[in-house]
Coordinates of C-alpha atoms and ligand atoms in Angstrom, one line a residue:
X163 CA 4.6 27.9 -5.8
X164 CA 1.8 26.2 -4.0
X165 CA 1.2 22.5 -4.2
X166 CA -2.3 21.2 -3.3
X167 CA -2.6 17.6 -2.3
X168 CA -6.0 15.8 -2.3
X169 CA -6.3 12.9 0.1
X170 CA -4.6 12.3 3.5
X171 CA -4.0 8.5 3.1
X172 CA -0.5 7.0 3.3
X173 CA 0.6 8.6 0.0
X174 CA -0.9 12.1 0.7
X175 CA 0.4 12.3 4.2
X176 CA 3.9 11.1 3.4
X177 CA 4.0 13.6 0.5
X178 CA 2.9 16.4 2.8
X179 CA 5.6 15.4 5.3
X180 CA 8.3 15.2 2.6
X181 CA 7.2 18.6 1.3
X182 CA 7.3 20.0 4.9
X183 CA 10.8 18.6 5.4
X184 CA 12.0 20.1 2.0
X185 CA 10.4 23.5 2.5
X186 CA 8.0 23.1 -0.3
X187 CA 4.8 25.2 0.1
X188 CA 1.7 22.9 0.3
X189 CA -1.7 22.3 1.7
X190 CA -3.6 19.0 2.0
X191 CA -7.3 18.3 1.9
X192 CA -9.0 15.1 3.1
X193 CA -12.7 14.2 2.7
X194 CA -13.2 12.5 6.1
X195 CA -13.8 14.8 9.1
X196 CA -11.4 12.8 11.2
X197 CA -8.7 10.2 10.5
X198 CA -10.4 6.8 10.3
X199 CA -9.4 4.0 12.7
X200 CA -9.1 1.7 9.8
X201 CA -9.1 -1.8 11.3
X202 CA -6.2 -3.4 9.5
X203 CA -2.5 -3.7 9.5
X204 CA 0.0 -3.0 6.8
X205 CA 3.5 -4.3 6.0
X206 CA 6.1 -1.7 5.3
X207 CA 8.8 -3.1 3.2
X208 CA 12.5 -1.9 3.3
X209 CA 11.9 0.5 0.4
X210 CA 9.2 2.3 2.4
X211 CA 11.3 2.2 5.6
X212 CA 14.2 3.9 3.8
X213 CA 11.9 6.8 2.9
X214 CA 10.5 6.9 6.4
X215 CA 14.0 6.9 7.8
X216 CA 14.9 9.8 5.4
X217 CA 11.9 11.7 6.8
X218 CA 13.1 11.0 10.4
X219 CA 10.0 9.0 11.5
X220 CA 11.5 5.4 11.2
X221 CA 12.2 5.0 14.9
X222 CA 8.6 5.9 15.8
X223 CA 7.3 3.5 13.1
X224 CA 9.5 0.7 14.5
X225 CA 8.4 1.4 18.1
X226 CA 4.7 1.5 17.2
X227 CA 4.9 -1.6 14.9
X228 CA 6.6 -4.9 15.0
X229 CA 9.7 -6.0 13.0
X230 CA 9.3 -8.9 10.7
X231 CA 12.5 -10.7 9.8
X232 CA 11.4 -14.0 8.4
X233 CA 8.8 -14.4 5.6
X234 CA 7.2 -17.8 5.2
X235 CA 5.1 -18.8 2.3
X236 CA 3.5 -22.2 3.2
X237 CA 0.9 -24.8 2.6
X238 CA -2.3 -24.7 4.6
X239 CA -0.7 -26.7 7.4
X240 CA 2.2 -24.3 7.6
X241 CA 4.7 -26.6 5.8
X242 CA 7.0 -24.0 4.1
X243 CA 7.1 -23.7 0.4
X244 CA 9.6 -20.9 0.8
X245 CA 11.1 -19.5 4.0
X246 CA 13.1 -16.4 3.8
X247 CA 15.2 -15.1 6.7
X248 CA 15.8 -11.5 6.0
X249 CA 19.4 -11.2 7.4
X250 CA 20.9 -10.3 4.1
X251 CA 18.2 -7.6 3.5
X252 CA 19.0 -6.2 6.9
X253 CA 22.8 -6.2 6.1
X254 CA 22.1 -4.3 2.9
X255 CA 19.4 -1.8 3.9
X256 CA 19.7 -1.7 7.7
X257 CA 16.3 -3.1 8.4
X258 CA 13.8 -5.7 7.2
X259 CA 10.0 -5.1 7.3
X260 CA 7.7 -3.5 9.8
X261 CA 4.1 -4.6 10.4
X262 CA 2.0 -1.9 11.9
X263 CA -1.7 -0.9 12.5
X264 CA -2.7 1.5 9.7
X265 CA -4.3 3.9 12.1
X266 CA -1.1 4.2 14.1
X267 CA 0.9 4.9 10.9
X268 CA -1.6 7.5 9.6
X269 CA -1.7 9.2 13.0
X270 CA 2.1 9.5 13.4
X271 CA 2.4 11.0 10.0
X272 CA -0.6 13.3 10.5
X273 CA 0.8 14.6 13.8
X274 CA 4.0 15.8 12.1
X275 CA 2.1 18.1 9.6
X276 CA 1.4 21.6 10.7
X277 CA -2.3 22.0 11.7
X278 CA -2.8 25.0 9.4
X279 CA -1.8 23.0 6.3
X280 CA -4.1 20.1 6.7
X281 CA -7.8 20.4 6.2
X282 CA -10.2 17.6 7.2
X283 CA -13.8 17.3 6.1
X284 CA -13.0 18.8 2.7
X285 CA -14.0 16.5 -0.1
X286 CA -12.6 17.3 -3.5
X287 CA -15.3 17.8 -6.1
X288 CA -13.6 19.0 -9.3
X289 CA -11.0 21.4 -10.8
X290 CA -10.7 23.9 -13.5
X291 CA -7.5 25.0 -15.3
X292 CA -7.5 28.8 -15.5
X293 CA -6.0 30.8 -18.4
X294 CA -3.3 32.3 -16.1
X295 CA -1.9 28.8 -15.5
X296 CA -3.4 28.3 -12.1
X297 CA -5.9 25.7 -11.1
X298 CA -9.2 26.3 -9.3
X299 CA -10.2 23.5 -7.0
X300 CA -13.8 23.0 -6.0
X301 CA -14.9 21.2 -2.8
X302 CA -18.0 19.3 -2.0
X303 CA -19.0 22.0 0.5
X304 CA -19.2 24.6 -2.2
X305 CA -15.9 26.3 -1.3
X306 CA -12.9 26.7 -3.7
X307 CA -9.2 27.6 -3.7
X308 CA -6.6 28.4 -6.3
X309 CA -3.3 26.6 -6.5
X310 CA -0.3 26.3 -8.8
X311 CA -0.1 22.5 -8.8
X312 CA -2.7 19.8 -8.0
X313 CA -1.7 16.4 -6.7
X314 CA -4.3 13.7 -6.6
X315 CA -3.6 11.3 -3.7
X316 CA -7.2 10.3 -3.3
X317 CA -6.9 6.6 -3.7
X318 CA -8.0 3.9 -6.1
X319 CA -11.4 5.6 -6.8
X320 CA -9.8 9.0 -7.3
X321 CA -12.1 11.8 -8.4
X322 CA -9.0 13.8 -9.6
X323 CA -8.1 10.8 -11.9
X324 CA -11.7 10.5 -13.2
X325 CA -11.6 14.1 -14.3
X326 CA -8.0 14.0 -15.6
X327 CA -8.4 10.7 -17.4
X328 CA -12.1 9.9 -17.8
X329 CA -11.3 6.6 -19.7
X330 CA -9.3 5.1 -16.8
X331 CA -10.6 1.9 -15.4
X332 CA -10.3 -0.2 -12.2
X333 CA -9.9 -4.0 -12.7
X334 CA -11.5 -6.5 -10.3
X335 CA -9.1 -9.4 -9.7
X336 CA -11.9 -11.8 -9.0
X337 CA -10.7 -12.1 -5.4
X338 CA -12.1 -10.6 -2.2
X339 CA -10.2 -10.0 1.1
X340 CA -11.2 -10.0 4.7
X341 CA -8.8 -8.3 7.1
X342 CA -8.9 -8.4 10.9
X343 CA -7.0 -7.6 14.1
X344 CA -7.0 -10.4 16.6
X345 CA -6.6 -9.7 20.4
X346 CA -4.2 -12.6 21.0
X347 CA -0.7 -13.2 22.2
X348 CA 1.2 -15.6 19.9
X349 CA 3.9 -18.1 20.8
X350 CA 7.4 -16.7 20.5
X351 CA 8.2 -18.5 17.3
X352 CA 5.6 -16.3 15.5
X353 CA 6.6 -13.0 17.0
X354 CA 8.7 -11.7 14.1
X355 CA 7.4 -13.8 11.2
X356 CA 5.2 -12.8 8.3
X357 CA 3.3 -15.8 7.1
X358 CA 1.1 -16.5 4.1
X359 CA -0.6 -19.9 3.8
X360 CA -1.9 -21.1 0.4
X361 CA -4.7 -23.6 0.4
X362 CA -7.2 -24.7 -2.2
X363 CA -8.0 -21.3 -4.0
X364 CA -7.9 -19.6 -0.6
X365 CA -5.1 -18.1 1.4
X366 CA -4.4 -16.6 4.8
X367 CA -1.8 -14.2 6.0
X368 CA -0.5 -13.5 9.5
X369 CA 1.7 -11.0 11.3
X370 CA 2.0 -9.7 14.8
X371 CA 1.6 -5.9 14.9
X372 CA 2.0 -5.3 18.7
X373 CA 2.4 -7.3 21.9
X374 CA -1.2 -8.6 21.9
X375 CA -2.5 -7.8 18.4
X376 CA -2.1 -9.8 15.3
X377 CA -3.1 -8.6 11.8
X378 CA -4.5 -11.3 9.5
X379 CA -6.0 -11.4 6.1
X380 CA -8.0 -14.0 4.2
X381 CA -8.4 -14.1 0.5
X382 CA -10.9 -16.1 -1.6
X383 CA -12.5 -16.0 -5.1
X384 CA -15.9 -14.3 -5.2
X385 CA -18.1 -12.1 -7.4
X386 CA -17.6 -8.4 -7.2
X387 CA -19.5 -6.4 -4.5
X388 CA -20.8 -9.5 -2.7
X389 CA -21.6 -9.0 1.0
X390 CA -21.5 -11.5 3.9
X391 CA -25.1 -12.3 4.6
X392 CA -24.4 -14.7 7.5
X393 CA -22.0 -14.4 10.4
X394 CA -18.6 -13.5 8.8
X395 CA -16.6 -15.3 11.5
X396 CA -18.5 -18.5 11.2
X397 CA -18.1 -18.3 7.4
X398 CA -14.3 -17.8 7.7
X399 CA -13.9 -20.5 10.3
X400 CA -15.7 -23.0 8.1
X401 CA -13.7 -21.8 5.0
X402 CA -10.3 -22.3 6.8
X403 CA -11.2 -25.3 8.9
X404 CA -8.5 -27.5 7.3
X405 CA -5.7 -24.9 7.8
X406 CA -3.2 -24.9 10.7
X407 CA -5.0 -24.3 14.0
X408 CA -3.4 -20.9 14.4
X409 CA -5.8 -19.7 11.7
X410 CA -9.0 -20.5 13.5
X411 CA -7.5 -19.2 16.8
X412 CA -6.9 -15.9 15.1
X413 CA -10.4 -15.7 13.6
X414 CA -12.0 -16.6 16.9
X415 CA -10.0 -14.0 18.8
X416 CA -11.2 -11.2 16.5
X417 CA -14.3 -9.2 17.3
X418 CA -16.8 -8.9 14.4
X419 CA -16.4 -5.1 14.2
X420 CA -12.6 -5.6 13.7
X421 CA -13.1 -7.5 10.4
X422 CA -13.4 -5.6 7.2
X423 CA -14.1 -6.9 3.7
X424 CA -12.9 -5.4 0.4
X425 CA -12.8 -6.6 -3.1
X426 CA -9.3 -6.7 -4.6
X427 CA -8.8 -4.4 -7.6
X428 CA -6.1 -2.4 -9.3
X429 CA -6.1 0.2 -12.0
X430 CA -5.4 -0.8 -15.6
X431 CA -2.0 0.9 -16.0
X432 CA -2.3 4.5 -17.3
X433 CA -0.1 5.7 -20.1
X434 CA 0.7 8.9 -18.1
X435 CA 0.1 10.0 -14.6
X436 CA 0.0 13.8 -15.2
X437 CA -1.3 16.5 -17.5
X438 CA 0.0 20.1 -17.3
X439 CA 0.2 20.9 -13.6
X440 CA -1.9 18.0 -12.3
X441 CA -0.3 14.8 -11.1
X442 CA -1.6 11.5 -9.7
X443 CA 0.3 9.7 -6.9
X444 CA -0.1 6.4 -5.0
X445 CA -3.3 4.4 -5.7
X446 CA -4.9 7.3 -7.6
X447 CA -2.3 6.8 -10.3
X448 CA -1.2 3.2 -10.0
X449 CA -3.2 1.1 -7.6
X450 CA -1.9 -2.4 -7.4
X451 CA -3.3 -5.6 -6.0
X452 CA -1.8 -6.3 -2.6
X453 CA 0.0 -9.6 -3.4
X454 CA 3.5 -8.0 -3.3
X455 CA 2.7 -5.9 -0.2
X456 CA 3.9 -2.9 -2.2
X457 CA 0.9 -0.5 -2.8
X458 CA 1.6 1.6 0.2
X459 CA 5.4 1.4 -0.2
X460 CA 5.0 2.7 -3.8
X461 CA 2.9 5.6 -2.6
X462 CA 5.6 6.3 0.0
X463 CA 8.3 6.1 -2.7
X464 CA 6.2 8.6 -4.8
X465 CA 6.4 11.1 -1.9
X466 CA 10.2 10.8 -1.7
X467 CA 11.0 11.1 -5.4
X468 CA 8.5 13.9 -6.0
X469 CA 9.7 16.0 -3.1
X470 CA 13.4 15.5 -3.9
X471 CA 12.8 16.5 -7.6
X472 CA 10.7 19.6 -6.7
X473 CA 13.3 20.7 -4.2
X474 CA 16.0 20.7 -6.9
X475 CA 14.0 23.7 -8.1
X476 CA 14.7 23.7 -11.9
X477 CA 12.5 25.0 -14.6
X478 CA 12.0 21.6 -16.1
X479 CA 8.7 19.8 -16.1
X480 CA 9.2 17.9 -12.8
X481 CA 6.0 15.8 -13.2
X482 CA 7.4 14.5 -16.5
X483 CA 10.7 13.6 -14.9
X484 CA 8.9 12.1 -11.9
X485 CA 7.0 9.8 -14.2
X486 CA 10.2 8.7 -16.0
X487 CA 11.8 7.9 -12.7
X488 CA 8.9 5.9 -11.3
X489 CA 7.1 4.2 -14.2
X490 CA 9.2 1.1 -14.8
X491 CA 9.3 -0.1 -11.2
X492 CA 5.7 0.7 -10.5
X493 CA 4.5 -1.1 -13.7
X494 CA 6.6 -4.1 -12.9
X495 CA 5.1 -4.4 -9.4
X496 CA 1.5 -3.9 -10.7
X497 CA 2.1 -6.7 -13.3
X498 CA 3.9 -9.1 -10.9
X499 CA 1.3 -8.6 -8.2
X500 CA -1.6 -9.3 -10.6
X501 CA 0.1 -12.5 -11.8
X502 CA 1.0 -13.6 -8.2
X503 CA -2.7 -13.3 -7.3
X504 CA -3.7 -15.5 -10.2
X505 CA -1.1 -18.2 -9.4
X506 CA -2.1 -18.2 -5.7
X507 CA -5.7 -19.1 -6.7
X508 CA -5.0 -21.6 -9.5
X509 CA -7.8 -24.1 -9.7
X510 CA -5.7 -26.9 -11.2
X511 CA -2.1 -27.8 -10.9
X512 CA -1.7 -26.8 -7.3
X513 CA 1.0 -29.5 -6.9
X514 CA 3.0 -28.1 -9.8
X515 CA 2.7 -24.6 -8.4
X516 CA 3.9 -25.7 -5.0
X517 CA 6.8 -27.6 -6.6
X518 CA 7.9 -24.5 -8.5
X519 CA 7.6 -22.4 -5.4
X520 CA 9.6 -24.8 -3.3
X521 CA 12.3 -25.1 -5.9
X522 CA 12.5 -21.6 -7.2
X523 CA 16.1 -20.5 -7.2
X524 CA 16.8 -18.6 -4.0
X525 CA 19.2 -16.3 -5.8
X526 CA 16.5 -15.2 -8.3
X527 CA 14.0 -14.4 -5.5
X528 CA 16.7 -12.5 -3.6
X529 CA 17.6 -10.5 -6.7
X530 CA 14.0 -9.5 -7.3
X531 CA 13.6 -8.4 -3.7
X532 CA 16.8 -6.4 -3.7
X533 CA 15.6 -4.5 -6.9
X534 CA 12.2 -3.9 -5.4
X535 CA 13.7 -2.5 -2.1
X536 CA 16.3 -0.2 -3.8
X537 CA 15.9 3.5 -3.4
X538 CA 17.9 6.1 -5.4
X539 CA 19.5 8.0 -2.6
X540 CA 20.8 10.8 -4.8
X541 CA 17.9 11.7 -7.0
X542 CA 19.2 13.7 -9.9
X543 CA 17.5 15.5 -12.8
X544 CA 18.5 14.3 -16.2
Ligands
FAD819 C1 -6.2 -6.0 1.3 C2 -5.1 -5.0 1.1 C3 -3.9 -5.2 1.8 C4 -2.8 -4.3 1.6 N1 -1.6 -4.6 2.2 C5 -0.5 -3.7 2.0 C6 0.7 -4.0 2.6 O1 0.9 -4.9 3.4 N2 1.7 -3.1 2.3 C7 1.6 -2.1 1.4 O2 2.6 -1.4 1.2 N3 0.4 -1.9 0.8 C8 -0.7 -2.7 1.0 N4 -1.9 -2.4 0.5 C9 -2.0 -1.3 -0.5 C10 -2.2 0.1 0.3 O3 -3.2 0.0 1.2 C11 -2.4 1.2 -0.7 O4 -1.6 1.1 -1.8 C12 -2.2 2.5 0.0 O5 -3.2 2.7 1.0 C13 -2.3 3.7 -1.0 O6 -2.2 4.9 -0.4 P1 -2.9 6.2 -1.0 O7 -2.6 7.3 -0.1 O8 -2.5 6.3 -2.4 O9 -4.5 5.9 -1.0 P2 -5.4 5.6 0.3 O10 -4.7 5.0 1.4 O11 -6.6 5.0 -0.3 O12 -5.8 7.1 0.7 C14 -6.6 8.0 -0.1 C15 -7.2 9.1 0.8 O13 -7.9 10.0 0.0 C16 -9.1 10.3 0.6 N5 -10.1 10.8 -0.4 C17 -10.7 10.0 -1.3 N6 -11.5 10.7 -2.1 C18 -11.4 12.0 -1.7 C19 -11.9 13.2 -2.1 N7 -12.8 13.3 -3.1 N8 -11.5 14.4 -1.5 C20 -10.6 14.3 -0.5 N9 -10.1 13.2 0.0 C21 -10.4 12.0 -0.6 C22 -9.5 9.1 1.3 O14 -10.4 9.3 2.4 C23 -8.2 8.6 1.9 O15 -7.8 9.2 3.1 C24 -2.9 -3.2 0.7 C25 -4.2 -3.0 0.1 C26 -5.2 -3.9 0.3 C27 -6.6 -3.6 -0.4

């Protein structure tokens, strides 16, 4: 049985690697002619790291990224609202979080996939379900192939999803995000910390991703599809001028071409992610806002569960079972992330919000984290 994956992002590449490791026949098609050097970092939470460990790439990920073992949510001046040392997470799962440049992550996954199975510069156009049960896949360049199963891993604006579920909708959160990589060496106290500072309807995140590179993000409320007319750096420096000085140091140490801007959106949760032999994974099926740092991790989890289920090789409808396995956790994250984004940008009641954050029971936060990071190591078919 041949599985065809559309999209070589984090989800598509991890799925391809998991299929390769499990001896599942696959091919993967990506629209861009070469892997993009996307100028941003990503946090890989312990659930993602467990899958990457299972796929034998964890050591390389750790070497190419930077371990984060303390996560601070603070006020604009860096006074902590919550400050979590991740020792207990490390005791339970064996590791904490890794912050890494996205391009490095994509490249190391890409390099593990046999050349003849990955096709760049092949934009998916549409598909047709044939009467013999197979699927014909058409590409933008006019070519086509036949496959047994089609997996849409083509991101939040997925064309596979648009054909499969034409009524599906993205939701704009009302917030926009700038991401940058600063060429700067931080003081030692910041080496292994993930930091997010909440100000007056704006916030700023910081994490070191290598010796002299720091990934940062800035979030603010704005209309959808707005562009920066004036100098972006100047604009951000003025926006964050009353934040801790580390923020302006980071913005100043980032070249303009290393700052990207994206609106923050997710997908209104779909009732199902598959129909017949076509399935959506990652952002294509369940894009979430980034407030829990879990979108990529959930795409990576998809890869793990899907490949484990397929390799059990039963005649049952694996896509149906996959959905049952994944839906509850994914929906919970999408919802919690959406709500967190709202709270972070509350216009009124900032003091009350900060009070609750400062006084939220540690045990409750820990319980939520442990649930989110849990992976079912012995995936079984009901
Ligand atoms: C600001 C921000 C910060 C984030 N931070 C984190 C974080 O710290 N941790 C985390 O886990 N997640 C984070 N995320 C979420 C994470 O980036 C996504 O969830 C993740 O990239 C999803 O992976 P994917 O493979 O499903 O989609 P994508 O990474 O979007 O990949 C889709 C791929 O499909 C290709 N494609 C698209 N259309 C076609 C087509 N027609 N034909 C062929 N190929 C196509 C694209 O070129 C791309 O390569 C963040 C997201 C944002 C916006």
